[in-house]
Amino acid sequence: MTERRAQIERLTGETQINLDFMIDGEGKSELETGVPFLTHMLDLFTKHGHFNLKVDAKGDTEVDDHHTTEDIGICLGHVLKEALGDKKGIRRYGNAFVPMDETLAQVVVDLSNRPHLEFRAEFPSQKVGTFDVELVHEFMWKLALEARMNLHIIVHYGSNTHHMIEAVFKALARALDEATSIDERVKGVPSTKGML
């Protein structure tokens, strides 16, 4: 099987991002995002999805973390789509429940080429450290849009915002690991349309 890997360089007036992503990795990450909480989330995303991820990002974090978080989501979605190639043989769908102490999160994905985000989570805090919690939705929406995937995120319950977001990123990793994995029973593309 050919290596399922892609890279992107994104340069704007707000951010400079180099990102390298491998689907069939070893859970290794090299991350410089300038946004510590996002770095933490991407690190565990990489580990739990068995991906390899390198991010070197510089952004206008003196303003806030919005542009950097959004643009990393854009880049990650782009390389995920590119690394999947023609999607032949993939499982396509993935579903994962992840508990973390008092929290239970669920993520369901369909690598359908139809971007959509359903985000059902009510976080009790507006910030985790210096990180604006609303940026989780922004990141996930841009990820789904650029990867052209159907992404459903449900936090069934929880009271600690850090735990809730962490459970979401871990569940996202595990759902994507399942959806991107190769199923030998799948001949060609897993769609009656003949394409994704």
Short mmCIF file of N, CA and C in Angstrom, two decimals:
data_model
loop_
_atom_site.label_atom_id
_atom_site.label_comp_id
_atom_site.label_asym_id
_atom_site.label_seq_id
_atom_site.Cartn_x
_atom_site.Cartn_y
_atom_site.Cartn_z
N MET A 1 0.84 -1.19 0.00
CA MET A 1 0.00 0.00 0.00
C MET A 1 0.88 1.25 0.00
N THR A 2 0.52 2.22 -0.82
CA THR A 2 1.29 3.46 -0.85
C THR A 2 1.10 4.24 0.43
N GLU A 3 2.09 5.04 0.76
CA GLU A 3 2.06 5.83 1.99
C GLU A 3 0.96 6.88 1.93
N ARG A 4 0.09 6.85 2.90
CA ARG A 4 -1.02 7.82 2.95
C ARG A 4 -0.56 9.02 3.80
N ARG A 5 0.00 9.98 3.10
CA ARG A 5 0.63 11.11 3.78
C ARG A 5 0.46 12.36 2.91
N ALA A 6 0.35 13.52 3.55
CA ALA A 6 0.26 14.77 2.80
C ALA A 6 0.84 15.90 3.63
N GLN A 7 1.26 16.95 2.93
CA GLN A 7 1.83 18.14 3.56
C GLN A 7 1.16 19.39 3.00
N ILE A 8 1.21 20.45 3.79
CA ILE A 8 0.68 21.73 3.31
C ILE A 8 1.48 22.87 3.93
N GLU A 9 1.66 23.92 3.16
CA GLU A 9 2.20 25.17 3.68
C GLU A 9 1.15 26.24 3.42
N ARG A 10 0.74 26.92 4.46
CA ARG A 10 -0.28 27.97 4.35
C ARG A 10 0.29 29.27 4.91
N LEU A 11 0.35 30.27 4.07
CA LEU A 11 0.88 31.57 4.47
C LEU A 11 -0.20 32.63 4.24
N THR A 12 -0.58 33.31 5.31
CA THR A 12 -1.54 34.41 5.22
C THR A 12 -0.97 35.60 5.98
N GLY A 13 -1.72 36.67 6.00
CA GLY A 13 -1.30 37.84 6.78
C GLY A 13 -1.43 37.62 8.27
N GLU A 14 -2.07 36.50 8.65
CA GLU A 14 -2.31 36.23 10.07
C GLU A 14 -1.53 35.02 10.60
N THR A 15 -1.24 34.06 9.71
CA THR A 15 -0.56 32.84 10.16
C THR A 15 0.42 32.34 9.11
N GLN A 16 1.40 31.58 9.60
CA GLN A 16 2.33 30.84 8.75
C GLN A 16 2.36 29.41 9.29
N ILE A 17 1.89 28.46 8.49
CA ILE A 17 1.72 27.09 8.96
C ILE A 17 2.35 26.10 7.99
N ASN A 18 3.16 25.22 8.53
CA ASN A 18 3.65 24.03 7.82
C ASN A 18 3.12 22.82 8.57
N LEU A 19 2.44 21.93 7.86
CA LEU A 19 1.81 20.79 8.52
C LEU A 19 2.03 19.54 7.67
N ASP A 20 2.40 18.46 8.33
CA ASP A 20 2.68 17.16 7.69
C ASP A 20 1.88 16.11 8.45
N PHE A 21 1.08 15.33 7.72
CA PHE A 21 0.18 14.37 8.35
C PHE A 21 0.28 13.02 7.68
N MET A 22 0.41 11.96 8.48
CA MET A 22 0.43 10.59 7.98
C MET A 22 -0.67 9.80 8.66
N ILE A 23 -1.54 9.18 7.85
CA ILE A 23 -2.65 8.41 8.41
C ILE A 23 -2.15 7.17 9.13
N ASP A 24 -1.30 6.40 8.48
CA ASP A 24 -0.83 5.13 9.04
C ASP A 24 0.49 5.35 9.78
N GLY A 25 0.39 6.02 10.91
CA GLY A 25 1.58 6.39 11.65
C GLY A 25 1.79 5.57 12.91
N GLU A 26 2.49 6.17 13.85
CA GLU A 26 2.84 5.49 15.10
C GLU A 26 2.43 6.32 16.32
N GLY A 27 1.59 7.31 16.11
CA GLY A 27 1.18 8.16 17.22
C GLY A 27 2.21 9.18 17.63
N LYS A 28 3.07 9.57 16.67
CA LYS A 28 4.15 10.51 16.97
C LYS A 28 3.78 11.92 16.53
N SER A 29 4.07 12.88 17.38
CA SER A 29 3.78 14.28 17.04
C SER A 29 4.98 15.17 17.33
N GLU A 30 5.14 16.19 16.48
CA GLU A 30 6.10 17.27 16.69
C GLU A 30 5.31 18.56 16.48
N LEU A 31 5.00 19.25 17.56
CA LEU A 31 4.02 20.33 17.51
C LEU A 31 4.57 21.63 18.06
N GLU A 32 4.51 22.67 17.24
CA GLU A 32 4.77 24.03 17.66
C GLU A 32 3.62 24.87 17.13
N THR A 33 2.61 25.09 17.95
CA THR A 33 1.42 25.82 17.49
C THR A 33 1.35 27.24 18.02
N GLY A 34 2.02 27.52 19.12
CA GLY A 34 1.86 28.83 19.75
C GLY A 34 0.61 28.93 20.60
N VAL A 35 -0.19 27.85 20.61
CA VAL A 35 -1.43 27.80 21.40
C VAL A 35 -1.34 26.55 22.28
N PRO A 36 -0.90 26.69 23.52
CA PRO A 36 -0.58 25.51 24.35
C PRO A 36 -1.72 24.50 24.50
N PHE A 37 -2.93 24.95 24.71
CA PHE A 37 -4.03 24.00 24.88
C PHE A 37 -4.29 23.23 23.59
N LEU A 38 -4.22 23.91 22.44
CA LEU A 38 -4.39 23.23 21.16
C LEU A 38 -3.26 22.23 20.92
N THR A 39 -2.06 22.58 21.29
CA THR A 39 -0.93 21.64 21.19
C THR A 39 -1.23 20.37 21.97
N HIS A 40 -1.73 20.53 23.18
CA HIS A 40 -2.10 19.40 24.03
C HIS A 40 -3.15 18.53 23.35
N MET A 41 -4.18 19.16 22.77
CA MET A 41 -5.25 18.42 22.11
C MET A 41 -4.74 17.69 20.86
N LEU A 42 -3.90 18.33 20.08
CA LEU A 42 -3.36 17.70 18.87
C LEU A 42 -2.42 16.56 19.19
N ASP A 43 -1.71 16.69 20.30
CA ASP A 43 -0.80 15.63 20.74
C ASP A 43 -1.59 14.36 21.07
N LEU A 44 -2.67 14.51 21.84
CA LEU A 44 -3.44 13.31 22.19
C LEU A 44 -4.27 12.82 21.01
N PHE A 45 -4.69 13.72 20.13
CA PHE A 45 -5.36 13.31 18.89
C PHE A 45 -4.44 12.40 18.08
N THR A 46 -3.19 12.78 17.94
CA THR A 46 -2.22 12.01 17.18
C THR A 46 -1.98 10.65 17.82
N LYS A 47 -1.82 10.64 19.12
CA LYS A 47 -1.54 9.40 19.85
C LYS A 47 -2.71 8.41 19.74
N HIS A 48 -3.91 8.89 19.96
CA HIS A 48 -5.08 8.00 20.00
C HIS A 48 -5.54 7.58 18.60
N GLY A 49 -5.16 8.34 17.57
CA GLY A 49 -5.51 7.95 16.21
C GLY A 49 -4.45 7.14 15.51
N HIS A 50 -3.28 6.95 16.18
CA HIS A 50 -2.14 6.25 15.58
C HIS A 50 -1.70 6.95 14.29
N PHE A 51 -1.76 8.28 14.31
CA PHE A 51 -1.30 9.08 13.18
C PHE A 51 0.12 9.57 13.47
N ASN A 52 0.75 10.20 12.49
CA ASN A 52 1.94 11.02 12.71
C ASN A 52 1.59 12.44 12.27
N LEU A 53 1.95 13.42 13.09
CA LEU A 53 1.59 14.80 12.80
C LEU A 53 2.72 15.74 13.19
N LYS A 54 3.10 16.58 12.23
CA LYS A 54 4.05 17.66 12.50
C LYS A 54 3.36 18.98 12.19
N VAL A 55 3.44 19.90 13.13
CA VAL A 55 2.88 21.23 12.93
C VAL A 55 3.90 22.27 13.37
N ASP A 56 4.20 23.20 12.49
CA ASP A 56 5.01 24.36 12.82
C ASP A 56 4.18 25.58 12.45
N ALA A 57 3.60 26.23 13.45
CA ALA A 57 2.67 27.33 13.20
C ALA A 57 3.09 28.58 13.96
N LYS A 58 3.02 29.69 13.25
CA LYS A 58 3.23 30.99 13.87
C LYS A 58 2.05 31.86 13.48
N GLY A 59 1.41 32.44 14.49
CA GLY A 59 0.23 33.25 14.21
C GLY A 59 0.17 34.47 15.10
N ASP A 60 -0.86 35.26 14.88
CA ASP A 60 -1.02 36.51 15.63
C ASP A 60 -1.67 36.26 16.99
N THR A 61 -1.01 35.41 17.78
CA THR A 61 -1.55 35.05 19.09
C THR A 61 -1.51 36.22 20.07
N GLU A 62 -0.81 37.30 19.70
CA GLU A 62 -0.87 38.50 20.56
C GLU A 62 -2.25 39.13 20.47
N VAL A 63 -2.98 38.84 19.39
CA VAL A 63 -4.38 39.29 19.27
C VAL A 63 -5.26 38.33 20.05
N ASP A 64 -5.31 37.09 19.59
CA ASP A 64 -5.93 35.96 20.31
C ASP A 64 -5.54 34.69 19.55
N ASP A 65 -6.14 33.56 19.97
CA ASP A 65 -5.76 32.27 19.38
C ASP A 65 -6.63 31.89 18.19
N HIS A 66 -7.56 32.76 17.79
CA HIS A 66 -8.57 32.41 16.79
C HIS A 66 -7.96 32.02 15.45
N HIS A 67 -7.15 32.89 14.87
CA HIS A 67 -6.64 32.64 13.52
C HIS A 67 -5.76 31.39 13.46
N THR A 68 -4.92 31.22 14.47
CA THR A 68 -4.02 30.06 14.49
C THR A 68 -4.82 28.77 14.60
N THR A 69 -5.78 28.73 15.51
CA THR A 69 -6.61 27.54 15.71
C THR A 69 -7.41 27.22 14.46
N GLU A 70 -8.04 28.23 13.90
CA GLU A 70 -8.85 28.06 12.68
C GLU A 70 -7.99 27.55 11.52
N ASP A 71 -6.84 28.16 11.32
CA ASP A 71 -6.01 27.80 10.17
C ASP A 71 -5.36 26.43 10.31
N ILE A 72 -5.06 26.02 11.53
CA ILE A 72 -4.57 24.65 11.73
C ILE A 72 -5.68 23.65 11.41
N GLY A 73 -6.91 23.97 11.77
CA GLY A 73 -8.06 23.13 11.40
C GLY A 73 -8.21 23.03 9.90
N ILE A 74 -8.05 24.15 9.20
CA ILE A 74 -8.11 24.16 7.74
C ILE A 74 -7.02 23.26 7.15
N CYS A 75 -5.81 23.42 7.64
CA CYS A 75 -4.67 22.65 7.12
C CYS A 75 -4.82 21.16 7.40
N LEU A 76 -5.26 20.82 8.61
CA LEU A 76 -5.41 19.40 8.95
C LEU A 76 -6.50 18.75 8.09
N GLY A 77 -7.60 19.45 7.88
CA GLY A 77 -8.64 18.92 7.01
C GLY A 77 -8.15 18.71 5.59
N HIS A 78 -7.39 19.68 5.09
CA HIS A 78 -6.86 19.60 3.72
C HIS A 78 -5.95 18.39 3.54
N VAL A 79 -5.04 18.18 4.48
CA VAL A 79 -4.10 17.06 4.32
C VAL A 79 -4.77 15.71 4.57
N LEU A 80 -5.77 15.68 5.43
CA LEU A 80 -6.52 14.43 5.63
C LEU A 80 -7.18 14.00 4.32
N LYS A 81 -7.84 14.94 3.66
CA LYS A 81 -8.48 14.63 2.38
C LYS A 81 -7.46 14.19 1.33
N GLU A 82 -6.35 14.91 1.27
CA GLU A 82 -5.32 14.60 0.28
C GLU A 82 -4.68 13.24 0.56
N ALA A 83 -4.40 12.96 1.83
CA ALA A 83 -3.75 11.70 2.19
C ALA A 83 -4.64 10.49 1.91
N LEU A 84 -5.96 10.67 1.96
CA LEU A 84 -6.89 9.58 1.70
C LEU A 84 -6.93 9.19 0.22
N GLY A 85 -6.52 10.10 -0.65
CA GLY A 85 -6.49 9.80 -2.08
C GLY A 85 -7.86 9.44 -2.62
N ASP A 86 -7.96 8.33 -3.34
CA ASP A 86 -9.23 7.93 -3.95
C ASP A 86 -10.17 7.22 -2.98
N LYS A 87 -9.71 6.97 -1.77
CA LYS A 87 -10.50 6.36 -0.69
C LYS A 87 -10.87 4.90 -0.95
N LYS A 88 -10.21 4.27 -1.88
CA LYS A 88 -10.52 2.86 -2.16
C LYS A 88 -10.15 1.99 -0.96
N GLY A 89 -11.08 1.12 -0.58
CA GLY A 89 -10.84 0.14 0.47
C GLY A 89 -11.05 0.63 1.89
N ILE A 90 -11.37 1.92 2.08
CA ILE A 90 -11.52 2.41 3.45
C ILE A 90 -12.87 1.99 4.04
N ARG A 91 -12.93 2.00 5.36
CA ARG A 91 -14.19 1.67 6.03
C ARG A 91 -15.22 2.80 5.86
N ARG A 92 -14.75 4.02 5.72
CA ARG A 92 -15.56 5.22 5.47
C ARG A 92 -16.22 5.77 6.73
N TYR A 93 -16.84 4.93 7.53
CA TYR A 93 -17.54 5.38 8.73
C TYR A 93 -16.72 5.06 9.97
N GLY A 94 -16.83 5.93 10.96
CA GLY A 94 -16.18 5.68 12.24
C GLY A 94 -17.01 6.22 13.37
N ASN A 95 -17.00 5.52 14.50
CA ASN A 95 -17.78 5.92 15.67
C ASN A 95 -16.98 5.59 16.92
N ALA A 96 -16.86 6.56 17.82
CA ALA A 96 -16.11 6.31 19.05
C ALA A 96 -16.75 7.02 20.23
N PHE A 97 -16.87 6.30 21.32
CA PHE A 97 -17.24 6.87 22.62
C PHE A 97 -15.98 6.93 23.46
N VAL A 98 -15.75 8.05 24.12
CA VAL A 98 -14.61 8.16 25.03
C VAL A 98 -15.09 8.77 26.35
N PRO A 99 -14.90 8.05 27.45
CA PRO A 99 -15.17 8.63 28.76
C PRO A 99 -13.92 9.29 29.31
N MET A 100 -14.10 10.33 30.07
CA MET A 100 -12.99 10.91 30.83
C MET A 100 -13.55 11.41 32.15
N ASP A 101 -13.30 10.64 33.18
CA ASP A 101 -13.87 10.93 34.50
C ASP A 101 -15.39 11.09 34.39
N GLU A 102 -15.90 12.29 34.64
CA GLU A 102 -17.35 12.51 34.68
C GLU A 102 -17.95 12.75 33.30
N THR A 103 -17.11 12.76 32.27
CA THR A 103 -17.53 13.15 30.92
C THR A 103 -17.67 11.94 30.00
N LEU A 104 -18.64 12.00 29.10
CA LEU A 104 -18.74 11.02 28.03
C LEU A 104 -18.96 11.75 26.71
N ALA A 105 -18.02 11.56 25.78
CA ALA A 105 -18.10 12.20 24.46
C ALA A 105 -18.20 11.13 23.38
N GLN A 106 -18.89 11.48 22.32
CA GLN A 106 -19.05 10.59 21.17
C GLN A 106 -18.76 11.38 19.89
N VAL A 107 -18.02 10.77 18.99
CA VAL A 107 -17.78 11.35 17.67
C VAL A 107 -18.07 10.31 16.61
N VAL A 108 -18.85 10.71 15.61
CA VAL A 108 -19.21 9.85 14.49
C VAL A 108 -18.81 10.57 13.21
N VAL A 109 -18.10 9.87 12.32
CA VAL A 109 -17.65 10.49 11.07
C VAL A 109 -18.05 9.64 9.88
N ASP A 110 -18.26 10.33 8.76
CA ASP A 110 -18.47 9.70 7.46
C ASP A 110 -17.59 10.46 6.48
N LEU A 111 -16.63 9.77 5.90
CA LEU A 111 -15.72 10.39 4.94
C LEU A 111 -16.39 10.40 3.57
N SER A 112 -17.44 11.19 3.48
CA SER A 112 -18.44 11.11 2.42
C SER A 112 -18.23 12.09 1.27
N ASN A 113 -17.31 13.02 1.42
CA ASN A 113 -17.15 14.13 0.48
C ASN A 113 -18.30 15.12 0.57
N ARG A 114 -19.08 15.03 1.66
CA ARG A 114 -20.16 15.99 1.92
C ARG A 114 -19.89 16.63 3.28
N PRO A 115 -19.33 17.83 3.30
CA PRO A 115 -18.97 18.45 4.58
C PRO A 115 -20.19 18.89 5.39
N HIS A 116 -20.20 18.48 6.63
CA HIS A 116 -21.26 18.89 7.55
C HIS A 116 -20.75 18.70 8.97
N LEU A 117 -21.11 19.62 9.85
CA LEU A 117 -20.77 19.50 11.28
C LEU A 117 -22.03 19.61 12.11
N GLU A 118 -22.24 18.61 12.95
CA GLU A 118 -23.24 18.70 14.03
C GLU A 118 -22.44 18.73 15.33
N PHE A 119 -22.64 19.77 16.11
CA PHE A 119 -21.83 19.98 17.31
C PHE A 119 -22.77 20.14 18.50
N ARG A 120 -22.92 19.09 19.27
CA ARG A 120 -23.84 19.10 20.42
C ARG A 120 -23.02 19.02 21.70
N ALA A 121 -22.64 20.18 22.18
CA ALA A 121 -21.84 20.25 23.41
C ALA A 121 -22.11 21.58 24.09
N GLU A 122 -22.34 21.52 25.37
CA GLU A 122 -22.53 22.74 26.17
C GLU A 122 -21.45 22.75 27.24
N PHE A 123 -20.47 23.61 27.04
CA PHE A 123 -19.35 23.68 27.96
C PHE A 123 -19.65 24.66 29.10
N PRO A 124 -19.35 24.28 30.34
CA PRO A 124 -19.66 25.15 31.47
C PRO A 124 -18.75 26.37 31.58
N SER A 125 -17.57 26.33 30.94
CA SER A 125 -16.63 27.45 31.03
C SER A 125 -16.38 28.03 29.65
N GLN A 126 -16.08 29.31 29.59
CA GLN A 126 -15.76 29.98 28.33
C GLN A 126 -14.28 29.90 28.00
N LYS A 127 -13.47 29.56 28.98
CA LYS A 127 -12.03 29.46 28.78
C LYS A 127 -11.47 28.23 29.49
N VAL A 128 -10.42 27.66 28.90
CA VAL A 128 -9.58 26.68 29.59
C VAL A 128 -8.19 27.30 29.59
N GLY A 129 -7.76 27.75 30.73
CA GLY A 129 -6.54 28.55 30.79
C GLY A 129 -6.76 29.83 30.01
N THR A 130 -5.95 30.08 28.99
CA THR A 130 -6.11 31.26 28.14
C THR A 130 -6.86 30.94 26.85
N PHE A 131 -7.25 29.67 26.67
CA PHE A 131 -7.87 29.23 25.42
C PHE A 131 -9.37 29.48 25.43
N ASP A 132 -9.87 30.13 24.38
CA ASP A 132 -11.31 30.38 24.24
C ASP A 132 -12.00 29.11 23.77
N VAL A 133 -12.93 28.62 24.58
CA VAL A 133 -13.59 27.34 24.32
C VAL A 133 -14.39 27.36 23.01
N GLU A 134 -14.90 28.52 22.61
CA GLU A 134 -15.65 28.61 21.35
C GLU A 134 -14.80 28.22 20.14
N LEU A 135 -13.48 28.23 20.30
CA LEU A 135 -12.59 27.88 19.19
C LEU A 135 -12.62 26.38 18.87
N VAL A 136 -13.12 25.55 19.80
CA VAL A 136 -13.25 24.13 19.51
C VAL A 136 -14.22 23.94 18.35
N HIS A 137 -15.35 24.63 18.40
CA HIS A 137 -16.32 24.56 17.30
C HIS A 137 -15.70 25.08 16.00
N GLU A 138 -14.98 26.18 16.09
CA GLU A 138 -14.35 26.76 14.90
C GLU A 138 -13.37 25.77 14.27
N PHE A 139 -12.55 25.15 15.09
CA PHE A 139 -11.58 24.16 14.61
C PHE A 139 -12.29 22.99 13.93
N MET A 140 -13.32 22.45 14.58
CA MET A 140 -14.01 21.27 14.06
C MET A 140 -14.76 21.58 12.77
N TRP A 141 -15.34 22.77 12.67
CA TRP A 141 -16.07 23.14 11.47
C TRP A 141 -15.11 23.26 10.28
N LYS A 142 -13.96 23.90 10.49
CA LYS A 142 -13.00 24.04 9.40
C LYS A 142 -12.39 22.68 9.03
N LEU A 143 -12.16 21.83 10.01
CA LEU A 143 -11.67 20.48 9.75
C LEU A 143 -12.65 19.70 8.87
N ALA A 144 -13.93 19.72 9.25
CA ALA A 144 -14.96 19.00 8.50
C ALA A 144 -15.10 19.56 7.09
N LEU A 145 -15.05 20.87 6.97
CA LEU A 145 -15.22 21.54 5.69
C LEU A 145 -14.09 21.17 4.72
N GLU A 146 -12.85 21.28 5.18
CA GLU A 146 -11.70 21.04 4.31
C GLU A 146 -11.49 19.55 4.03
N ALA A 147 -11.81 18.70 5.00
CA ALA A 147 -11.69 17.26 4.78
C ALA A 147 -12.89 16.73 3.98
N ARG A 148 -13.91 17.56 3.85
CA ARG A 148 -15.17 17.19 3.19
C ARG A 148 -15.74 15.93 3.81
N MET A 149 -15.90 16.02 5.15
CA MET A 149 -16.45 14.88 5.87
C MET A 149 -17.66 15.31 6.69
N ASN A 150 -18.49 14.33 6.97
CA ASN A 150 -19.64 14.50 7.83
C ASN A 150 -19.17 14.21 9.25
N LEU A 151 -19.26 15.19 10.13
CA LEU A 151 -18.69 15.08 11.48
C LEU A 151 -19.75 15.42 12.52
N HIS A 152 -20.06 14.45 13.35
CA HIS A 152 -21.04 14.64 14.43
C HIS A 152 -20.32 14.50 15.76
N ILE A 153 -20.45 15.52 16.58
CA ILE A 153 -19.80 15.55 17.89
C ILE A 153 -20.89 15.73 18.95
N ILE A 154 -20.92 14.80 19.90
CA ILE A 154 -21.92 14.87 20.97
C ILE A 154 -21.21 14.67 22.30
N VAL A 155 -21.32 15.64 23.18
CA VAL A 155 -20.88 15.45 24.56
C VAL A 155 -22.14 15.11 25.35
N HIS A 156 -22.28 13.85 25.72
CA HIS A 156 -23.51 13.40 26.37
C HIS A 156 -23.68 14.02 27.75
N TYR A 157 -22.57 14.15 28.47
CA TYR A 157 -22.60 14.83 29.76
C TYR A 157 -21.18 15.12 30.20
N GLY A 158 -21.07 15.99 31.17
CA GLY A 158 -19.77 16.38 31.70
C GLY A 158 -19.89 17.69 32.46
N SER A 159 -18.94 17.94 33.33
CA SER A 159 -18.98 19.19 34.11
C SER A 159 -17.64 19.91 34.11
N ASN A 160 -16.57 19.25 33.66
CA ASN A 160 -15.26 19.87 33.59
C ASN A 160 -14.94 20.13 32.12
N THR A 161 -14.79 21.40 31.77
CA THR A 161 -14.63 21.77 30.37
C THR A 161 -13.38 21.14 29.75
N HIS A 162 -12.28 21.12 30.49
CA HIS A 162 -11.06 20.49 29.98
C HIS A 162 -11.32 19.03 29.64
N HIS A 163 -11.94 18.30 30.56
CA HIS A 163 -12.24 16.89 30.33
C HIS A 163 -13.14 16.71 29.11
N MET A 164 -14.11 17.59 28.95
CA MET A 164 -15.08 17.47 27.86
C MET A 164 -14.39 17.66 26.49
N ILE A 165 -13.54 18.67 26.39
CA ILE A 165 -12.84 18.92 25.12
C ILE A 165 -11.83 17.81 24.84
N GLU A 166 -11.14 17.37 25.87
CA GLU A 166 -10.15 16.30 25.68
C GLU A 166 -10.82 15.02 25.22
N ALA A 167 -11.97 14.70 25.80
CA ALA A 167 -12.71 13.50 25.38
C ALA A 167 -13.15 13.62 23.93
N VAL A 168 -13.52 14.82 23.49
CA VAL A 168 -13.92 15.05 22.10
C VAL A 168 -12.75 14.78 21.16
N PHE A 169 -11.58 15.32 21.46
CA PHE A 169 -10.43 15.13 20.57
C PHE A 169 -9.99 13.66 20.53
N LYS A 170 -10.07 12.98 21.67
CA LYS A 170 -9.71 11.56 21.68
C LYS A 170 -10.73 10.74 20.88
N ALA A 171 -12.00 11.07 21.03
CA ALA A 171 -13.04 10.36 20.27
C ALA A 171 -12.91 10.65 18.78
N LEU A 172 -12.57 11.89 18.42
CA LEU A 172 -12.34 12.24 17.02
C LEU A 172 -11.22 11.38 16.44
N ALA A 173 -10.14 11.25 17.19
CA ALA A 173 -9.00 10.45 16.73
C ALA A 173 -9.40 9.00 16.49
N ARG A 174 -10.12 8.44 17.42
CA ARG A 174 -10.48 7.03 17.32
C ARG A 174 -11.52 6.78 16.22
N ALA A 175 -12.43 7.72 16.04
CA ALA A 175 -13.42 7.59 14.96
C ALA A 175 -12.74 7.70 13.60
N LEU A 176 -11.79 8.64 13.47
CA LEU A 176 -11.07 8.78 12.20
C LEU A 176 -10.15 7.59 11.94
N ASP A 177 -9.57 7.04 12.99
CA ASP A 177 -8.73 5.85 12.83
C ASP A 177 -9.56 4.72 12.25
N GLU A 178 -10.77 4.56 12.75
CA GLU A 178 -11.66 3.51 12.23
C GLU A 178 -12.08 3.81 10.79
N ALA A 179 -12.50 5.04 10.52
CA ALA A 179 -13.03 5.40 9.20
C ALA A 179 -11.96 5.32 8.10
N THR A 180 -10.72 5.65 8.45
CA THR A 180 -9.65 5.65 7.44
C THR A 180 -9.00 4.29 7.27
N SER A 181 -9.29 3.36 8.17
CA SER A 181 -8.64 2.05 8.10
C SER A 181 -9.11 1.27 6.88
N ILE A 182 -8.24 0.42 6.39
CA ILE A 182 -8.52 -0.39 5.21
C ILE A 182 -9.25 -1.68 5.63
N ASP A 183 -10.34 -1.96 4.94
CA ASP A 183 -11.11 -3.19 5.14
C ASP A 183 -10.94 -4.03 3.87
N GLU A 184 -10.33 -5.19 4.01
CA GLU A 184 -10.05 -6.03 2.84
C GLU A 184 -11.31 -6.48 2.11
N ARG A 185 -12.44 -6.43 2.80
CA ARG A 185 -13.70 -6.82 2.16
C ARG A 185 -14.22 -5.76 1.20
N VAL A 186 -13.75 -4.52 1.39
CA VAL A 186 -14.23 -3.42 0.56
C VAL A 186 -13.49 -3.44 -0.78
N LYS A 187 -14.24 -3.61 -1.84
CA LYS A 187 -13.67 -3.60 -3.18
C LYS A 187 -13.96 -2.25 -3.82
N GLY A 188 -12.92 -1.50 -4.10
CA GLY A 188 -13.11 -0.16 -4.65
C GLY A 188 -13.53 0.82 -3.59
N VAL A 189 -14.43 1.71 -3.93
CA VAL A 189 -14.88 2.77 -3.03
C VAL A 189 -16.17 2.33 -2.34
N PRO A 190 -16.28 2.53 -1.02
CA PRO A 190 -17.47 2.08 -0.29
C PRO A 190 -18.67 3.00 -0.49
N SER A 191 -19.19 3.00 -1.71
CA SER A 191 -20.37 3.80 -2.03
C SER A 191 -21.05 3.21 -3.26
N THR A 192 -22.37 3.16 -3.23
CA THR A 192 -23.12 2.67 -4.40
C THR A 192 -23.00 3.63 -5.57
N LYS A 193 -22.55 4.86 -5.31
CA LYS A 193 -22.36 5.84 -6.38
C LYS A 193 -21.08 5.57 -7.18
N GLY A 194 -20.18 4.77 -6.58
CA GLY A 194 -18.92 4.48 -7.25
C GLY A 194 -17.85 5.52 -7.01
N MET A 195 -18.15 6.51 -6.18
CA MET A 195 -17.16 7.54 -5.86
C MET A 195 -17.53 8.21 -4.55
N LEU A 196 -16.53 8.77 -3.89
CA LEU A 196 -16.74 9.57 -2.69
C LEU A 196 -16.11 10.94 -2.91
#
